[in-house]
Tab-separated table of C-alpha atoms in Angstrom:
chain	number	residue	atom	x	y	z
A	14	ASP	CA	1.844	52.333	23.908
A	15	ILE	CA	3.486	49.915	25.287
A	16	GLU	CA	2.624	46.548	24.544
A	17	MET	CA	2.968	43.511	27.379
A	18	THR	CA	3.149	39.717	26.339
A	19	GLN	CA	3.220	37.589	28.905
A	20	SER	CA	4.871	33.728	27.898
A	21	PRO	CA	3.558	31.192	28.913
A	22	SER	CA	-1.030	31.634	28.415
A	23	SER	CA	-0.957	28.397	30.364
A	24	VAL	CA	1.483	26.228	32.460
A	25	PHE	CA	0.890	23.004	34.239
A	26	ALA	CA	2.140	22.351	37.282
A	27	SER	CA	1.950	20.016	40.672
A	28	VAL	CA	1.478	21.736	44.323
A	29	GLY	CA	5.251	22.265	45.280
A	30	ASP	CA	6.542	22.833	42.355
A	31	ARG	CA	8.345	26.290	41.245
A	32	VAL	CA	7.239	27.771	38.168
A	33	THR	CA	8.274	31.072	36.316
A	34	ILE	CA	6.611	33.394	34.334
A	35	THR	CA	8.179	35.949	32.158
A	36	CYS	CA	6.593	39.170	30.896
A	37	ARG	CA	8.070	41.640	27.772
A	38	ALA	CA	7.550	44.707	27.377
A	39	SER	CA	8.416	46.254	23.918
A	40	GLN	CA	9.877	48.887	25.364
A	41	GLY	CA	12.160	50.411	28.094
A	42	ILE	CA	9.799	50.831	31.477
A	43	ASN	CA	12.757	50.767	33.813
A	44	ASN	CA	10.796	48.813	36.568
A	45	TRP	CA	7.535	49.954	36.582
A	46	LEU	CA	6.104	46.584	36.465
A	47	ALA	CA	3.506	45.440	38.610
A	48	TRP	CA	2.176	41.527	39.167
A	49	TYR	CA	-1.824	40.768	40.073
A	50	GLN	CA	-2.787	37.595	40.366
A	51	GLN	CA	-6.401	37.153	40.085
A	52	LYS	CA	-8.901	33.813	41.521
A	53	PRO	CA	-12.527	33.411	39.843
A	54	GLY	CA	-14.864	35.627	40.071
A	55	THR	CA	-12.061	37.601	42.440
A	56	ALA	CA	-11.054	40.796	41.356
A	57	PRO	CA	-6.632	41.304	40.882
A	58	GLU	CA	-5.220	41.331	43.503
A	59	LEU	CA	-1.907	42.911	43.992
A	60	LEU	CA	1.532	40.651	44.257
A	61	ILE	CA	4.396	42.437	43.239
A	62	TYR	CA	5.024	46.638	42.471
A	63	ALA	CA	8.168	48.575	40.739
A	64	ALA	CA	9.148	44.651	38.972
A	65	SER	CA	10.315	42.959	42.414
A	66	SER	CA	8.852	44.830	45.985
A	67	LEU	CA	6.627	42.063	47.342
A	68	HIS	CA	2.780	44.373	48.327
A	69	SER	CA	1.831	44.097	52.014
A	70	GLY	CA	0.896	40.291	52.964
A	71	VAL	CA	1.670	38.655	49.934
A	72	PRO	CA	3.875	35.754	50.739
A	73	SER	CA	7.714	35.221	50.064
A	74	ARG	CA	6.843	32.679	48.040
A	75	PHE	CA	6.097	35.386	45.715
A	76	SER	CA	9.307	36.856	43.855
A	77	GLY	CA	9.857	39.146	40.817
A	78	SER	CA	13.068	40.778	38.384
A	79	GLY	CA	14.183	41.755	35.247
A	80	SER	CA	14.299	45.737	34.266
A	81	GLY	CA	14.118	47.581	31.366
A	82	THR	CA	12.036	45.317	29.096
A	83	ASP	CA	12.405	41.737	30.252
A	84	PHE	CA	10.313	40.456	33.773
A	85	THR	CA	9.062	37.607	35.415
A	86	LEU	CA	7.412	36.723	38.398
A	87	THR	CA	8.722	33.327	40.162
A	88	ILE	CA	6.902	31.008	42.706
A	89	ASN	CA	8.409	28.203	44.753
A	90	ASN	CA	6.612	26.095	46.524
A	91	LEU	CA	3.491	25.838	45.129
A	92	GLN	CA	0.421	26.074	47.226
A	93	PRO	CA	-2.911	24.824	46.114
A	94	GLU	CA	-4.379	28.226	46.392
A	95	ASP	CA	-2.018	29.661	43.775
A	96	PHE	CA	-3.651	28.066	41.292
A	97	ALA	CA	-4.703	31.583	39.169
A	98	THR	CA	-4.289	33.609	35.850
A	99	TYR	CA	-1.074	36.258	36.351
A	100	TYR	CA	-0.794	39.399	34.595
A	101	CYS	CA	1.471	41.930	34.413
A	102	GLN	CA	1.154	45.981	33.960
A	103	GLN	CA	3.771	48.597	33.177
A	104	THR	CA	3.401	51.379	35.840
A	105	LYS	CA	5.694	53.343	33.374
A	106	THR	CA	3.041	55.459	30.581
A	107	PHE	CA	-0.834	55.727	29.570
A	108	PRO	CA	-1.954	54.162	28.847
A	109	ARG	CA	-1.329	51.782	31.121
A	110	THR	CA	-1.319	48.401	29.436
A	111	PHE	CA	-1.377	44.636	30.731
A	112	GLY	CA	-0.337	41.240	29.847
A	113	GLN	CA	-3.080	38.860	28.453
A	114	GLY	CA	-2.571	36.816	31.382
A	115	THR	CA	-1.133	33.473	32.074
A	116	LYS	CA	-2.567	30.863	33.322
A	117	LEU	CA	-1.866	28.546	36.208
A	118	GLN	CA	-3.312	25.488	35.864
A	119	ILE	CA	-2.637	21.750	38.106
B	2	GLN	CA	-9.348	48.770	55.771
B	3	ALA	CA	-9.387	50.303	52.941
B	4	GLN	CA	-12.354	49.054	50.442
B	5	LEU	CA	-13.780	50.354	47.072
B	6	VAL	CA	-17.548	49.527	45.908
B	7	GLU	CA	-18.524	50.077	42.612
B	8	SER	CA	-22.163	50.521	41.382
B	9	GLY	CA	-24.419	51.720	38.483
B	10	GLY	CA	-23.802	48.823	36.373
B	11	GLY	CA	-26.886	47.334	33.922
B	12	VAL	CA	-28.223	45.796	31.087
B	13	VAL	CA	-28.736	48.943	27.981
B	14	GLN	CA	-29.350	48.858	24.494
B	15	PRO	CA	-26.607	50.161	22.192
B	16	GLY	CA	-25.815	53.593	21.660
B	17	ARG	CA	-27.079	54.610	25.214
B	18	SER	CA	-25.548	55.619	28.650
B	19	LEU	CA	-25.124	54.530	31.601
B	20	ARG	CA	-23.369	56.377	34.806
B	21	LEU	CA	-20.947	54.046	37.576
B	22	SER	CA	-19.897	54.820	40.829
B	23	CYS	CA	-16.970	54.005	42.717
B	24	ALA	CA	-17.355	54.676	46.574
B	25	ALA	CA	-14.536	54.285	49.003
B	26	SER	CA	-14.284	53.506	52.845
B	27	GLY	CA	-11.702	53.057	55.369
B	28	PHE	CA	-9.063	55.920	53.084
B	29	THR	CA	-9.951	59.177	51.648
B	30	LEU	CA	-10.394	58.642	47.646
B	31	ARG	CA	-9.294	62.081	47.766
B	32	SER	CA	-5.581	61.608	48.130
B	33	HIS	CA	-5.129	58.615	45.801
B	34	ASP	CA	-5.675	58.506	41.365
B	35	VAL	CA	-7.803	56.157	40.925
B	36	HIS	CA	-8.056	53.876	37.710
B	37	TRP	CA	-10.807	52.072	35.973
B	38	VAL	CA	-10.277	48.678	34.514
B	39	ARG	CA	-12.753	46.178	32.933
B	40	GLN	CA	-12.760	42.780	31.759
B	41	ALA	CA	-14.793	41.137	29.265
B	42	PRO	CA	-15.926	37.685	29.894
B	43	GLY	CA	-13.625	35.435	29.535
B	44	LYS	CA	-10.965	37.863	29.035
B	45	GLY	CA	-8.222	39.924	30.449
B	46	LEU	CA	-7.728	43.425	31.827
B	47	GLU	CA	-8.040	46.331	29.890
B	48	TRP	CA	-7.316	50.027	31.249
B	49	VAL	CA	-9.611	52.224	31.021
B	50	ALA	CA	-8.685	55.729	32.688
B	51	VAL	CA	-7.051	57.728	35.462
B	52	ILE	CA	-9.021	60.539	36.801
B	53	TRP	CA	-5.785	62.626	39.342
B	54	PHE	CA	-6.336	62.875	43.475
B	55	ASP	CA	-7.076	66.838	42.811
B	56	ALA	CA	-8.819	66.311	39.675
B	57	THR	CA	-6.672	67.975	37.732
B	58	ASN	CA	-5.607	65.866	35.061
B	59	GLU	CA	-7.373	62.435	33.324
B	60	HIS	CA	-6.001	60.104	30.794
B	61	TYR	CA	-8.078	57.816	28.897
B	62	ALA	CA	-8.180	54.514	26.723
B	63	ASP	CA	-7.990	55.496	23.322
B	64	PHE	CA	-11.420	53.504	23.074
B	65	ALA	CA	-13.104	55.512	25.856
B	66	LYS	CA	-11.839	58.678	23.980
B	67	GLY	CA	-14.783	60.873	23.096
B	68	ARG	CA	-17.184	58.593	24.540
B	69	PHE	CA	-16.526	58.007	29.113
B	70	THR	CA	-15.685	60.657	31.352
B	71	VAL	CA	-14.018	59.852	35.049
B	72	SER	CA	-15.264	62.388	37.494
B	73	ARG	CA	-15.476	63.258	41.343
B	74	ASP	CA	-17.931	64.124	43.726
B	75	PRO	CA	-15.692	66.710	46.005
B	76	PHE	CA	-18.557	66.490	48.787
B	77	ARG	CA	-18.182	62.586	48.700
B	78	ASN	CA	-15.387	59.750	48.959
B	79	THR	CA	-16.262	59.280	45.087
B	80	LEU	CA	-16.147	58.930	41.699
B	81	ASP	CA	-18.453	58.210	38.538
B	82	LEU	CA	-17.229	56.785	35.560
B	83	GLN	CA	-20.024	57.888	32.824
B	84	LEU	CA	-20.385	56.012	29.981
B	85	ASN	CA	-22.307	57.000	26.339
B	86	SER	CA	-23.335	56.034	22.905
B	87	LEU	CA	-21.987	52.121	24.687
B	88	ARG	CA	-21.043	49.425	22.108
B	89	ALA	CA	-21.945	45.687	22.565
B	90	GLU	CA	-17.621	45.895	23.049
B	91	ASP	CA	-17.961	47.791	26.141
B	92	THR	CA	-18.741	44.685	27.665
B	93	ALA	CA	-16.945	43.880	30.989
B	94	LEU	CA	-17.062	43.332	34.874
B	95	TYR	CA	-15.988	47.424	34.933
B	96	TYR	CA	-13.245	47.761	38.267
B	97	CYS	CA	-11.804	51.016	39.911
B	98	ALA	CA	-8.749	50.046	41.531
B	99	ARG	CA	-6.564	53.056	43.968
B	100	ASN	CA	-3.613	54.040	42.497
B	101	SER	CA	-0.614	53.561	45.588
B	102	GLY	CA	1.641	55.904	44.594
B	103	TYR	CA	5.013	56.955	43.083
B	104	ASN	CA	6.905	55.145	46.249
B	105	PHE	CA	4.696	51.769	45.693
B	106	GLY	CA	5.391	51.695	41.996
B	107	ASP	CA	2.495	53.032	40.849
B	108	ALA	CA	0.906	50.056	41.153
B	109	PHE	CA	-2.106	48.914	42.043
B	110	ASP	CA	-3.211	48.441	45.168
B	111	VAL	CA	-7.156	48.232	46.333
B	112	TRP	CA	-9.761	46.979	43.881
B	113	GLY	CA	-13.717	46.941	43.992
B	114	GLN	CA	-15.905	44.089	43.217
B	115	GLY	CA	-16.436	45.411	39.915
B	116	THR	CA	-19.986	45.863	38.172
B	117	MET	CA	-20.941	43.787	35.450
B	118	VAL	CA	-22.246	46.370	31.990
B	119	THR	CA	-24.106	44.761	29.070
B	120	VAL	CA	-24.635	45.896	26.151
B	121	SER	CA	-27.625	44.654	24.417
B	122	SER	CA	-30.517	45.405	22.450
């Protein structure tokens, strides 16, 4: 199985800040990586697919990069609604695996 | 607007069974692979299983093999997840999620709101 490791596990930031979350795969996955946002009590929502493509309707302050084993999610100009938990997921092989999550807090 | 709605969750004793359902609206479920993902209380996301759009193939997480079965209803826009031999560690919120397809990185682009399964004596 491909193990996905996110860092940090939690991060504190302020409105207007820029935040970067990293995700590392235990083996190469090309660009088969997705990022999701989950707010308390709600289902996850897709942000980024194929490592760097923005899902429809997602604000452009979100961006993704990387290929192979190392990936990043960057959020520019943090907004109050961005404080949530973020997960990466590899979509290359089964079982699909998620990172452990990064909680973005004020 | 594409939506998924899960149902069938509840409280069940260890060793018993439960059948979850996932219903789609706004799109044809038969056109997409569909995954099940679970989330234990206060924990992260854990992939459970997938069924191909045409029901010709399935894959399961190791913990689900031999106990869980995913199937499609060919006459309705729904699919099911049969949970057998349930254990306390299966307690979680179970989501169904639509696969976006190869051209969209096979990401999960539509999620239901989840249905809670509690395994307790």
